[in-house]
Coordinates of C-alpha atoms in Angstrom, one line a residue:
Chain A
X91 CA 0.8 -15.7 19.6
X92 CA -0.6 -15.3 16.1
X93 CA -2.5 -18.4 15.9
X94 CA -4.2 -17.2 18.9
X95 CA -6.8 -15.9 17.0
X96 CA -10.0 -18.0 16.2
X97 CA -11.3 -18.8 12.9
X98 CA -13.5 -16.7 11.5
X99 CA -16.0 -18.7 11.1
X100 CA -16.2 -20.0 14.8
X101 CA -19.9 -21.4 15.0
X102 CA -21.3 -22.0 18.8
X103 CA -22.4 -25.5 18.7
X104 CA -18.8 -26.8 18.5
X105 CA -18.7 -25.5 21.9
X106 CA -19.2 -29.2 23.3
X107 CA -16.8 -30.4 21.5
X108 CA -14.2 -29.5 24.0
X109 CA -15.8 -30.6 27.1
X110 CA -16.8 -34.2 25.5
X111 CA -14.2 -36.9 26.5
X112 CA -15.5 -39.7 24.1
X113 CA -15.2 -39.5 20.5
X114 CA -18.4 -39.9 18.8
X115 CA -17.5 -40.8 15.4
X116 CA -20.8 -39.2 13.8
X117 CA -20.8 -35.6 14.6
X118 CA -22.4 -33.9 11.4
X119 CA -23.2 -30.6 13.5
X120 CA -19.8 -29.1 11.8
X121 CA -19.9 -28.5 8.5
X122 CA -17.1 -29.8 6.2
X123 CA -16.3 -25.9 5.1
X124 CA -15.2 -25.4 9.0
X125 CA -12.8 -28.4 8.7
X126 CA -11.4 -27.0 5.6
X127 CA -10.7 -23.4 7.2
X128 CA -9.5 -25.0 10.2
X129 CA -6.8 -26.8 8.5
X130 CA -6.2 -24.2 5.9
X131 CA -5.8 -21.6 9.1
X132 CA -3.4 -24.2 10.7
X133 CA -1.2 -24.9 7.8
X134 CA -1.1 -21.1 6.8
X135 CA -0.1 -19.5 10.1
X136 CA 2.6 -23.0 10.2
X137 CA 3.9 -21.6 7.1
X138 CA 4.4 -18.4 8.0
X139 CA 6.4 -19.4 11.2
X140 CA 8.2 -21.5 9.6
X141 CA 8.9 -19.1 6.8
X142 CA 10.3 -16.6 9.5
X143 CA 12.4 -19.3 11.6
X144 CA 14.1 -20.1 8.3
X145 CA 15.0 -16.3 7.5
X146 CA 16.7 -16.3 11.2
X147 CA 18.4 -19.7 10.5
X148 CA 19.6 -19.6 7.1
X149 CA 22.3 -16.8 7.5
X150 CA 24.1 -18.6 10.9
X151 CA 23.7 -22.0 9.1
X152 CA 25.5 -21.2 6.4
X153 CA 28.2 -19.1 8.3
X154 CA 28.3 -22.4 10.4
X155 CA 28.9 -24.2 7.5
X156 CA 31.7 -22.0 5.8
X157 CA 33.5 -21.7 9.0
X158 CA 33.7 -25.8 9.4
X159 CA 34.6 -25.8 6.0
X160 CA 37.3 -23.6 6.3
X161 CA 38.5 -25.6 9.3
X162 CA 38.9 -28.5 7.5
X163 CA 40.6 -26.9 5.0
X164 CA 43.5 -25.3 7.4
X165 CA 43.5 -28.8 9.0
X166 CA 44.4 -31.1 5.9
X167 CA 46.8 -28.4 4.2
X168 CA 49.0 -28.1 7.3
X169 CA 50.5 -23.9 7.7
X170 CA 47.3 -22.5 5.8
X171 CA 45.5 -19.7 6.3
X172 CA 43.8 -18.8 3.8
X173 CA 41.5 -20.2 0.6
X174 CA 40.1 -19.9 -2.0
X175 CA 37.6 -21.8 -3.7
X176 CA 38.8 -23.5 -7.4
X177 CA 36.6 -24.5 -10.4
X178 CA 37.5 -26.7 -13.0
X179 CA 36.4 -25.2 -16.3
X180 CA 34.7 -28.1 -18.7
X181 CA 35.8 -25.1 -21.6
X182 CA 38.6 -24.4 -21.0
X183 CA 39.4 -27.4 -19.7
X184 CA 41.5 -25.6 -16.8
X185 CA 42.0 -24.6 -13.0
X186 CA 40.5 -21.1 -12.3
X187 CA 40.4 -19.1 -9.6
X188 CA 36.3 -19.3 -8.2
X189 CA 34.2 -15.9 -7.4
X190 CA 31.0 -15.0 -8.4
X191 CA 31.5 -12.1 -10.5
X192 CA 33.8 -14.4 -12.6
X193 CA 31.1 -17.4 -13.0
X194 CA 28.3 -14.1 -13.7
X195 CA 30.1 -12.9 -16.9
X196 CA 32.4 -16.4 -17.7
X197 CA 29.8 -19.8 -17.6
X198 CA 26.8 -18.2 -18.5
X199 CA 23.3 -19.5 -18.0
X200 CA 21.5 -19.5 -14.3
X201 CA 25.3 -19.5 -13.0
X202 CA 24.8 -15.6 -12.7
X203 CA 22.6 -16.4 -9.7
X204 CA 24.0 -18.6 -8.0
X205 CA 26.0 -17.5 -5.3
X206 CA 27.6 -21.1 -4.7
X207 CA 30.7 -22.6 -7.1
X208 CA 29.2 -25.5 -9.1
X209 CA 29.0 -28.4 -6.6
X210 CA 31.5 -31.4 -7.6
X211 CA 33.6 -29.6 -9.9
X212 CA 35.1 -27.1 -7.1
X213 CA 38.2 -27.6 -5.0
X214 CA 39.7 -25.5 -2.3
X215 CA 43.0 -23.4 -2.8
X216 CA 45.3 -23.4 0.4
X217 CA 47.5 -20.2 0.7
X218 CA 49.8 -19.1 3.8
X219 CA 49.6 -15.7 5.2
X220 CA 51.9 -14.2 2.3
X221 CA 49.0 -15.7 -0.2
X222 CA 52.1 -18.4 -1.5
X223 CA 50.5 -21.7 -2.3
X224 CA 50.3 -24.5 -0.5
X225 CA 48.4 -26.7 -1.7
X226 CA 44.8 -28.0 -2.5
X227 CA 41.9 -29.1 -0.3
X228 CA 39.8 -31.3 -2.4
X229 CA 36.5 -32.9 -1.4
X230 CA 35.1 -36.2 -2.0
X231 CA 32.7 -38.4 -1.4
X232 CA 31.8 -42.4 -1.8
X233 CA 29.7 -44.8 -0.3
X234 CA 30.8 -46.1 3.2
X235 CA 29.6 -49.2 5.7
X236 CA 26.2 -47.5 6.2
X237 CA 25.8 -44.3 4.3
X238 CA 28.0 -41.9 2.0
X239 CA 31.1 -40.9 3.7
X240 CA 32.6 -37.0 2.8
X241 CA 35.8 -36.3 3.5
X242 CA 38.3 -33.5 2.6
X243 CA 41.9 -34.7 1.6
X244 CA 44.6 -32.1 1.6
X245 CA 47.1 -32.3 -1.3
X246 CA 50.7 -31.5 -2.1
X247 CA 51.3 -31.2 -5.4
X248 CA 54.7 -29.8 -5.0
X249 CA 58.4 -31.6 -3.7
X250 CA 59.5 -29.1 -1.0
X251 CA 62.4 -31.1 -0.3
X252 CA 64.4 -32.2 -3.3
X253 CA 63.6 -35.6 -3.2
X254 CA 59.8 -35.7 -1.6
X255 CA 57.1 -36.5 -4.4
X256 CA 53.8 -35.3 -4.4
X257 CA 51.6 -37.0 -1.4
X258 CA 48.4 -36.1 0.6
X259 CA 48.8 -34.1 3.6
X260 CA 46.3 -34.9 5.7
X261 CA 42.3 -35.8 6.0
X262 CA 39.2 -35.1 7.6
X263 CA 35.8 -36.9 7.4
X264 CA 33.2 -34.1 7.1
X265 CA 30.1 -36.4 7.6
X266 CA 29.3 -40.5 8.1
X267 CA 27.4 -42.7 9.6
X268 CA 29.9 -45.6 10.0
X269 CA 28.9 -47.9 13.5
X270 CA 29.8 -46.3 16.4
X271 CA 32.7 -47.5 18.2
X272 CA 34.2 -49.5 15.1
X273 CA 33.7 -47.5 12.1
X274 CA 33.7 -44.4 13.4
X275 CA 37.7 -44.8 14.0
X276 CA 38.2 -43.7 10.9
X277 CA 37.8 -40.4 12.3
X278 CA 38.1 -40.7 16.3
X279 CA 41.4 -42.8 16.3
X280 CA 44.5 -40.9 15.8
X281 CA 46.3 -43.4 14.4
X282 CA 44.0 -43.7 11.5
X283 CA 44.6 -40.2 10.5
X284 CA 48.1 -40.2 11.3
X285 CA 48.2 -42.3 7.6
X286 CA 47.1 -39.2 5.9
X287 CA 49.6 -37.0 7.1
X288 CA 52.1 -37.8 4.2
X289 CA 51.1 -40.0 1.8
X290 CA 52.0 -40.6 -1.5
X291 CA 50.0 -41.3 -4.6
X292 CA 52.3 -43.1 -6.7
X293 CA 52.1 -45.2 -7.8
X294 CA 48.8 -45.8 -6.0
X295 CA 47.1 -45.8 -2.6
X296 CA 46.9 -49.4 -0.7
X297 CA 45.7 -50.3 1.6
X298 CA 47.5 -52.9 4.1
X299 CA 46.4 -55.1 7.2
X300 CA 50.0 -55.0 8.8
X301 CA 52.5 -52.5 9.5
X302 CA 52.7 -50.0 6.3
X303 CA 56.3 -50.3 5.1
X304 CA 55.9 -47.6 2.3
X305 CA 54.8 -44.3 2.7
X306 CA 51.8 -45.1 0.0
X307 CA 50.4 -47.5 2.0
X308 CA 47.4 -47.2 4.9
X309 CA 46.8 -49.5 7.7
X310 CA 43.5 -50.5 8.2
X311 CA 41.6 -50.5 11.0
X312 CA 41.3 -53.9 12.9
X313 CA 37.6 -54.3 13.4
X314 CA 36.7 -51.4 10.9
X315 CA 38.0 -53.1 7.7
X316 CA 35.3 -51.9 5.7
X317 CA 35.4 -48.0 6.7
X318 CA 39.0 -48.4 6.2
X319 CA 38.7 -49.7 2.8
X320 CA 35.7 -47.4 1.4
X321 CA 37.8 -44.2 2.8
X322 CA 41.0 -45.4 0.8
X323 CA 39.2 -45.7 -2.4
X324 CA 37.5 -42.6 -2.5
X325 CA 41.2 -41.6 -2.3
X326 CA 41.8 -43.6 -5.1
X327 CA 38.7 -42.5 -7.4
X328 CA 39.2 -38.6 -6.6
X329 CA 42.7 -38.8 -7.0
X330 CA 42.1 -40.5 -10.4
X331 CA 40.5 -37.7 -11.1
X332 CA 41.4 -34.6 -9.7
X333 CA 45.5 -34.8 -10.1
X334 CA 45.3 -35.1 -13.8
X335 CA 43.4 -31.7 -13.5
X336 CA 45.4 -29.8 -11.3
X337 CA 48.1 -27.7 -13.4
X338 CA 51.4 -28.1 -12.8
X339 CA 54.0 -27.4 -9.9
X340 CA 54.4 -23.7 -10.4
X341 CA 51.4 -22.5 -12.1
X342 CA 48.9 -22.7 -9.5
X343 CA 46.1 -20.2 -9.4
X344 CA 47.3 -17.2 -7.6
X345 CA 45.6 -15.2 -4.7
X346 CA 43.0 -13.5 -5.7
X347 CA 42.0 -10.1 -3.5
X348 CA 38.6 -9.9 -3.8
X349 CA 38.2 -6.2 -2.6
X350 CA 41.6 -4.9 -4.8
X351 CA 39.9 -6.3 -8.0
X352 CA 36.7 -5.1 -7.0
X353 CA 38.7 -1.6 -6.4
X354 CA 40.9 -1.8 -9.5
X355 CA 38.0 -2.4 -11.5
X356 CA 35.9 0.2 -10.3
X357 CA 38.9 2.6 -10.9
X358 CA 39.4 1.5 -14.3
X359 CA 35.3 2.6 -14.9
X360 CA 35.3 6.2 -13.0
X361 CA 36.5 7.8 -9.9
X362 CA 37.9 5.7 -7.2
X363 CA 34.9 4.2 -4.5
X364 CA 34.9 6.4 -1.4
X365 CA 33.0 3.5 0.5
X366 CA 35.4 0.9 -0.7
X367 CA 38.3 2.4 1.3
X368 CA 37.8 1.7 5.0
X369 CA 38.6 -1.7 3.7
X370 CA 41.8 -2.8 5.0
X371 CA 44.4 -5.2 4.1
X372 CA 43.2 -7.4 7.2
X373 CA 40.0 -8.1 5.5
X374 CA 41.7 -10.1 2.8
X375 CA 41.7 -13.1 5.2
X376 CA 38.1 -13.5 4.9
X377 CA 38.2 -12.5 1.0
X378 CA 36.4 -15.9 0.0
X379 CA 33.1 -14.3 1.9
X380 CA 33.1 -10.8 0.9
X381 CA 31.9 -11.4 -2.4
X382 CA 28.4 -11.9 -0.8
X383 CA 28.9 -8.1 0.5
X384 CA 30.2 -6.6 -3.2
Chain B
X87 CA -4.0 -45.4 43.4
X88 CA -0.8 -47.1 44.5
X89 CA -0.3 -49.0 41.4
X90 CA 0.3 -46.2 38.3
X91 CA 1.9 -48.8 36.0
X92 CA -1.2 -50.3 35.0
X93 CA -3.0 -47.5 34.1
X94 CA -3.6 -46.8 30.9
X95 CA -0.9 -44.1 29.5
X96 CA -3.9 -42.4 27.3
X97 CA -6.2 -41.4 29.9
X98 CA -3.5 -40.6 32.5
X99 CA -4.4 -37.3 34.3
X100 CA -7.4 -36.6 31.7
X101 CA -8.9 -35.5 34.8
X102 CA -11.7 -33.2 33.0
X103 CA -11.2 -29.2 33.1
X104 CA -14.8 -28.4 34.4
X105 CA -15.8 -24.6 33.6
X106 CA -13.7 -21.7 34.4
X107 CA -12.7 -20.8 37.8
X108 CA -9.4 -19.8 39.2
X109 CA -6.0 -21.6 38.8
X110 CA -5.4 -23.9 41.7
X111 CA -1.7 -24.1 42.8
X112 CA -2.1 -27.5 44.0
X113 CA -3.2 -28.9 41.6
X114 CA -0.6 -27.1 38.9
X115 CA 2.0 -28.7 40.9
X116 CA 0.3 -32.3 41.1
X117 CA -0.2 -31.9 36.9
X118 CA 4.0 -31.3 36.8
X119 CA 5.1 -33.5 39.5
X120 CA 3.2 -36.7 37.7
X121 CA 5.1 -36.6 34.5
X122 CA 8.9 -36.6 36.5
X123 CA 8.2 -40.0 38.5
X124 CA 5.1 -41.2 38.7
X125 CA 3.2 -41.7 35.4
X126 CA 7.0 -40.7 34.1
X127 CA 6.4 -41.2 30.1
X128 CA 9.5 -43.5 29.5
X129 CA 9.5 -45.6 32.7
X130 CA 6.1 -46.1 33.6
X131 CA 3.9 -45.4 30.3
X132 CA 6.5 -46.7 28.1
X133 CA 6.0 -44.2 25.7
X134 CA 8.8 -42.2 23.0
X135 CA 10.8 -45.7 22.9
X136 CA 12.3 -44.7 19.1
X137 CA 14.5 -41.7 20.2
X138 CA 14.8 -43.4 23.7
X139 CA 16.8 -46.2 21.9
X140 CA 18.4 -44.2 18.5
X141 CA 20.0 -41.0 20.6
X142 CA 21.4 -42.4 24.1
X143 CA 24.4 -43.9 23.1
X144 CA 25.9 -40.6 24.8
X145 CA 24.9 -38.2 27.3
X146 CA 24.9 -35.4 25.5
X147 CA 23.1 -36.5 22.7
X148 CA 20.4 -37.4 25.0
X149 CA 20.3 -34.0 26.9
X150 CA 20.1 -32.2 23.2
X151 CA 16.7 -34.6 22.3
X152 CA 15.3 -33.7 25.6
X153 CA 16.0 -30.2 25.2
X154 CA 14.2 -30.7 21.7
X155 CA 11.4 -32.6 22.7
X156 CA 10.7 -30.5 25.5
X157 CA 10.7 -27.6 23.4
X158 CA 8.6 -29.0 20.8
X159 CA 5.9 -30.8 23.9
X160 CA 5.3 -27.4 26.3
X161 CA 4.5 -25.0 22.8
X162 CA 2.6 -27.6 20.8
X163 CA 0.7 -27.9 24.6
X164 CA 0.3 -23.9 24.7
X165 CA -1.1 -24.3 21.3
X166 CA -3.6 -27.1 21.5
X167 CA -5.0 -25.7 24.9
X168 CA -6.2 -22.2 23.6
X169 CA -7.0 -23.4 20.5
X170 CA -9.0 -26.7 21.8
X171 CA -12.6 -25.0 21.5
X172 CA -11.9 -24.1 17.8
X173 CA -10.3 -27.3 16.9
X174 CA -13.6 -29.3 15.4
X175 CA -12.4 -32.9 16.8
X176 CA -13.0 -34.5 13.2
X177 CA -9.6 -33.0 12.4
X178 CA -8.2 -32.5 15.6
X179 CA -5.3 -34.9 15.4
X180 CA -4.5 -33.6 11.6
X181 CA -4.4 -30.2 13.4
X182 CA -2.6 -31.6 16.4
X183 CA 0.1 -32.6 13.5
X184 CA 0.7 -29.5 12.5
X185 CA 1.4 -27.9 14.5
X186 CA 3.8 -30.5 16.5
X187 CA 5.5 -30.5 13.2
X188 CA 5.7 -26.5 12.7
X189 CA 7.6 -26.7 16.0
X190 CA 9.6 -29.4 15.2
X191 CA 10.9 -28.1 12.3
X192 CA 12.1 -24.8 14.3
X193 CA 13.5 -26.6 16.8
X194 CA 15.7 -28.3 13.9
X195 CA 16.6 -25.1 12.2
X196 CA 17.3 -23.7 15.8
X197 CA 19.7 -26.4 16.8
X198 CA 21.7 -26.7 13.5
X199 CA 22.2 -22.7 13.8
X200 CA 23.1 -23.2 17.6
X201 CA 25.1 -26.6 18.0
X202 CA 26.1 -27.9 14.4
X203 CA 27.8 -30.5 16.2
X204 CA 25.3 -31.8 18.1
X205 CA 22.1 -31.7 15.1
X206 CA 25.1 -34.0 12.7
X207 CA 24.7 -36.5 15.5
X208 CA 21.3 -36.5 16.2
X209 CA 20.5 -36.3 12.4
X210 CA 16.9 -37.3 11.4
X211 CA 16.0 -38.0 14.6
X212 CA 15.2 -34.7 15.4
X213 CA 12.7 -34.3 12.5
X214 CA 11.1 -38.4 14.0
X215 CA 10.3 -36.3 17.3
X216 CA 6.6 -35.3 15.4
X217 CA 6.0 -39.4 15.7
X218 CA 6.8 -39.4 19.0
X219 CA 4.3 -40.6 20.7
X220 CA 4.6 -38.6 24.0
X221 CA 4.2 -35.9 22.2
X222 CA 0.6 -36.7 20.3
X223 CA -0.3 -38.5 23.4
X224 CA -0.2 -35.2 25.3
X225 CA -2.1 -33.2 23.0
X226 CA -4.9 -35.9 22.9
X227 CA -4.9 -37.0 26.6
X228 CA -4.2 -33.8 28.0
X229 CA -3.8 -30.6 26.3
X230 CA -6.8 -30.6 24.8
X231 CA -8.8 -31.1 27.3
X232 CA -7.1 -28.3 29.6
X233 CA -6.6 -25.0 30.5
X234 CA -2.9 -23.6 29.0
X235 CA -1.4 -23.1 32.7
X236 CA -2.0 -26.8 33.1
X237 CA -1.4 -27.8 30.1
X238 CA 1.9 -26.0 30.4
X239 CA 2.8 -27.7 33.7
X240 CA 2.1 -30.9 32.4
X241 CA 4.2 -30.5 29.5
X242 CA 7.2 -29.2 31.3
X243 CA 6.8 -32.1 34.0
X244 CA 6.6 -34.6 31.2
X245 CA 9.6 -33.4 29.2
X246 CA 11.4 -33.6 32.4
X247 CA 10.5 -37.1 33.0
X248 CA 11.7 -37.7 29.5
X249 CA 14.7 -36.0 29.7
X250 CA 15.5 -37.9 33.0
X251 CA 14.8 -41.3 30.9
X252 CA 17.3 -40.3 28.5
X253 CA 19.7 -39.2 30.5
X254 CA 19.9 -41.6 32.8
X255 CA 19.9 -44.2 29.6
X256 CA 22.6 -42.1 27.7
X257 CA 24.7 -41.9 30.8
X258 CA 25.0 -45.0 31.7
X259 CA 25.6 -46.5 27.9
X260 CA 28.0 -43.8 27.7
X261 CA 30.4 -44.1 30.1
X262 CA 30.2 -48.4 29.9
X263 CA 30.2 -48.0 26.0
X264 CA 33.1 -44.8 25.9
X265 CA 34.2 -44.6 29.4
X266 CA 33.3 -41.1 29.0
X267 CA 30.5 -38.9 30.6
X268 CA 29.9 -35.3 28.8
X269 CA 33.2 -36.4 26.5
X270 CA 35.0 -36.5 30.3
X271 CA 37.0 -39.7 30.2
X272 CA 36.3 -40.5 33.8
X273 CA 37.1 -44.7 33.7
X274 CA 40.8 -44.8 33.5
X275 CA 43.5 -45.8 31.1
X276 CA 42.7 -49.1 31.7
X277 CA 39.1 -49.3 30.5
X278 CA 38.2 -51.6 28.2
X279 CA 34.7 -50.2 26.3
X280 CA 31.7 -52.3 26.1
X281 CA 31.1 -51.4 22.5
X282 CA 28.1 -53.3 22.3
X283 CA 26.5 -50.6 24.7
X284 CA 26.7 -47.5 22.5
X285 CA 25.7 -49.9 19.5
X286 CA 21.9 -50.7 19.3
X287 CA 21.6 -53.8 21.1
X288 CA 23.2 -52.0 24.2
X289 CA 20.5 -49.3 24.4
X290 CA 17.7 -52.3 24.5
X291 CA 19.8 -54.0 27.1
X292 CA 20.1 -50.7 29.0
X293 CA 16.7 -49.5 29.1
X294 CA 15.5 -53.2 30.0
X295 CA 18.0 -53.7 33.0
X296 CA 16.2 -50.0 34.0
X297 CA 12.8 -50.9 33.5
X298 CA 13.4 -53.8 35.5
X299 CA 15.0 -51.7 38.5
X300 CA 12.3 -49.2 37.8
X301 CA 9.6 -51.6 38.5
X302 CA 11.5 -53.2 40.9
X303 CA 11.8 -50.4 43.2
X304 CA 8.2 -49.3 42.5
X305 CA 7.0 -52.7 43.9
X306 CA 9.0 -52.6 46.8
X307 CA 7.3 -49.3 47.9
X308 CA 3.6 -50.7 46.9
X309 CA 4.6 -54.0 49.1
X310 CA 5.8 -51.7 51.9
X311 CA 3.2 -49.2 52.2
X312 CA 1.0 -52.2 52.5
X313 CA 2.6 -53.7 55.2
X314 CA 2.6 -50.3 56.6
X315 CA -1.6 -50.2 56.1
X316 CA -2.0 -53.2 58.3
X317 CA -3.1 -55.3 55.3
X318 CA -0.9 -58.5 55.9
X319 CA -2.5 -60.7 53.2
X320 CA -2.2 -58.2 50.6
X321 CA 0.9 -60.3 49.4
X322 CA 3.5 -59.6 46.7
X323 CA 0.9 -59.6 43.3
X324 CA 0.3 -56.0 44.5
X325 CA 1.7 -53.3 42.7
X326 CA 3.4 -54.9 39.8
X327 CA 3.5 -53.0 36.7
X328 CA 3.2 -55.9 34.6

């Protein structure tokens, strides 16, 4: 309704220009400054709608985004309920628990801004409803048939059962472009993912055309070969690189309670937060999103 | 008059605004009734072929494009009809741009807010919909040469047409390609998919095998309307749409 309003600069002989069906290609009536501010008028009032459809979008985008993230993450690490994003720590060369306050005081730089764990170094924490470990979500990408596959692979790290070694526990593709009907099995036929659901690492991933007979292999699937093959070795590669990382059975990051720190903290400075109270113990499940609010 | 198919798609309904005057209701409805069937942009002017052929491969992909285009076709209309006096027609089609693209764009923050889902499948397609063709096609052919009521009416009858040809393409490669309409499995246990239909080739194959009953059916009724006239010796080269 804004760009309803005429230029400025509206002269009257232009006034045929509407009515004439045929282009002439010589019209030298309007002057070049009126194409410029026509343009310049167009482009600005674009902008400016533009400008407001992304203030409106951006918030539900990104809440669209956490929550399919956060699906995916309860899906792979079967029994979870809640995250937590991790960071691995170039200095210190370890696993820590991710929030923002942490990455404002602890990496330094433009870190203090940035509202988002560094992309790449970050995996995902799965904890039950008693904030006990579970295990990790890790993501990982690598090129695919057509275009970069990105999947999320949930990971045991622990033996629950005396004898059970460490093994994936499931896996979801977040986003590819594999054909449809053959390459997109990898993440429409149940079979495929059935694989995922316990497999072990060691000594390595394989990958196998016939009936797995070990519980580190994957059978590929017929027709899809190649989608099969790409998704097993960006197993492989983020494996190779991410379980070396990960501390060991017993010392995972704990829990972290965003709003008790936040509390604690606060306490520790002055008198205890009036406004910090109505916060119950039921918000904790979505404590990986309040830090936006504190 | 009989014949629409071999008219050209740019100067289809540029039937010129002349002067004010009141808004005739007949001929609002004429201006939104052509774009469905009769100059129908996908069927008969051949038009928008990129997403026509990219999307279809299910139904609901093809009703989310047809929502988008839509969108993006009746505003960048409303838009080119007030403002075609001010428009200087040395940069009309830069302007044209512009604003099909400002709209565009909202439409593709508005569906990845809305339906996640449905914007990962479309993907870039929804930001190819400024080069669709229908779209400019409008503006030039129409919209700008308009009042906004009809410009409006046109673009809705238009989008409808389209949406019809996408539909009706998505559809039908759908359910022979998945055996699914909507995600509904509605074939049976025992279906065997036709992959090749929800893979590219299938969506040329499809929208020729519809083009051809399209056409088919459209010469049908020219050749019996003529034997209707009286004209007995107007014979069966009547009416083809090429």
């Amino acid at each position: 309704m804004t760009t309803n309003t005429p230029p400025p600069d509206a002269q009257p002989d232009v006034e045929s220009t509407s009515v004439e069906l045929t282009v002439s290609a010589v019209d030298s009536q309007v002057s070049s400054v009126r194409l410029v501010a026509t343009l310049a008028i167009a482009a600005m009032l674009s902008g400016l709608l533009l400008a407001a459809a992304y203030e409106i979008t951006l918030p539900i985008i990104e809440a669209n985004n956490a929550e399919a993230l956060q699906a995916a993450v309860f899906k792979v690490v079967p029994d979870s309920t809640q995250l937590q994003p991790l960071v691995w720590d170039e200095d210190k060369e370890e696993l820590v628990a991710w929030s923002p306050k942490k990455s404002a005081d602890g990496a330094g730089e433009e870190s203090s801004a940035s509202e988002e764990p560094p992309a790449g170094l970050v995996i995902y924490g799965a904890y039950d409803e008693n904030r006990q470990f579970i295990g990790y979500a890790i993501e990982a990408a690598g090129a695919g048939f057509q275009d970069t596959i990105r999947l999320l692979y949930g990971f045991n790290p622990r033996a629950v059962l005396p004898d059970e070694p460490r093994h994936i526990t499931g896996m979801e593709i977040l986003e590819s472009r594999e054909t449809p009907g053959l390459g997109d099995k990898i993440y429409k036929d149940p079979k495929f993912a059935e694989n995922f659901l316990f497999l072990t690492v060691d000594p390595s991933i394989e990958l196998v055309k016939d009936n797995p007979t070990a519980k580190n292999q994957v059978d590929a699937i017929t027709g899809a070969t190649i989608s099969s093959k790409a998704v097993v070795k960006i197993l492989q590669k983020s494996t190779a690189d991410w379980l070396p990382r990960l501390p060991k059975p017993g010392d995972e990051p704990a829990f972290i309670v965003i709003d008790d720190e936040q509390q604690q903290q606060q306490q520790e400075a002055e008198q205890p937060p009036a406004e910090e109270s109505s916060e119950d113990a039921e918000s904790d499940t979505e404590g990986e999103e309040d830090p936006d609010n504190g | 008059m009989a014949d629409s198919g071999s008219s050209n798609p740019l100067m289809l309904g540029s039937q010129q605004q002349a002067g004010g005057g009141s808004v005739d209701p007949d001929r609002m409805y004429r201006e939104f009734a052509k774009g469905i069937w009769k100059e129908n942009p996908v069927f008969v002017q051949v038009l928008g072929m990129c997403p026509m052929l990219a999307v279809t491969n299910s139904a609901i992909n093809a009703v989310a494009m047809g929502a988008a285009t839509a969108f993006v076709l009746v505003f960048s209309s409303i838009f080119v009809s007030l403002l075609r006096s001010f428009i200087p027609k040395q940069v009309r089609i830069s302007t044209y741009i512009i604003i099909i693209a400002t709209f565009v764009t909202v439409a593709d923050m508005a569906l990845k807010a809305a339906f996640p889902v449905v914007h990962k499948d479309l993907g870039a397609f929804i930001s190819l919909i400024v080069v669709n063709c229908i779209i400019l096609g409008r503006q030039e052919a129409f919209a700008s040469r308009n009042r906004p009521l009809y410009a409006v009416a046109d673009a809705i009858g238009m989008s409808i047409g389209f949406a019809f040809a996408l539909l009706c393409l998505g559809a039908t490669r759908e359910i022979l390609g998945s055996g699914t309409l909507f995600k509904y499995p509605i074939m049976g246990s025992n279906f065997q998919p036709w992959v090749i239909m929800i893979l590219p080739p299938g969506g040329f194959l499809m929208l020729g095998m519809i083009l051809l009953v399209f056409n088919w059916a459209g010469q049908t009724r020219a050749k019996r309307r003529h034997r209707a006239d009286g004209e007995a010796n107007a014979g069966g080269e009547v009416g083809s749409a090429s």
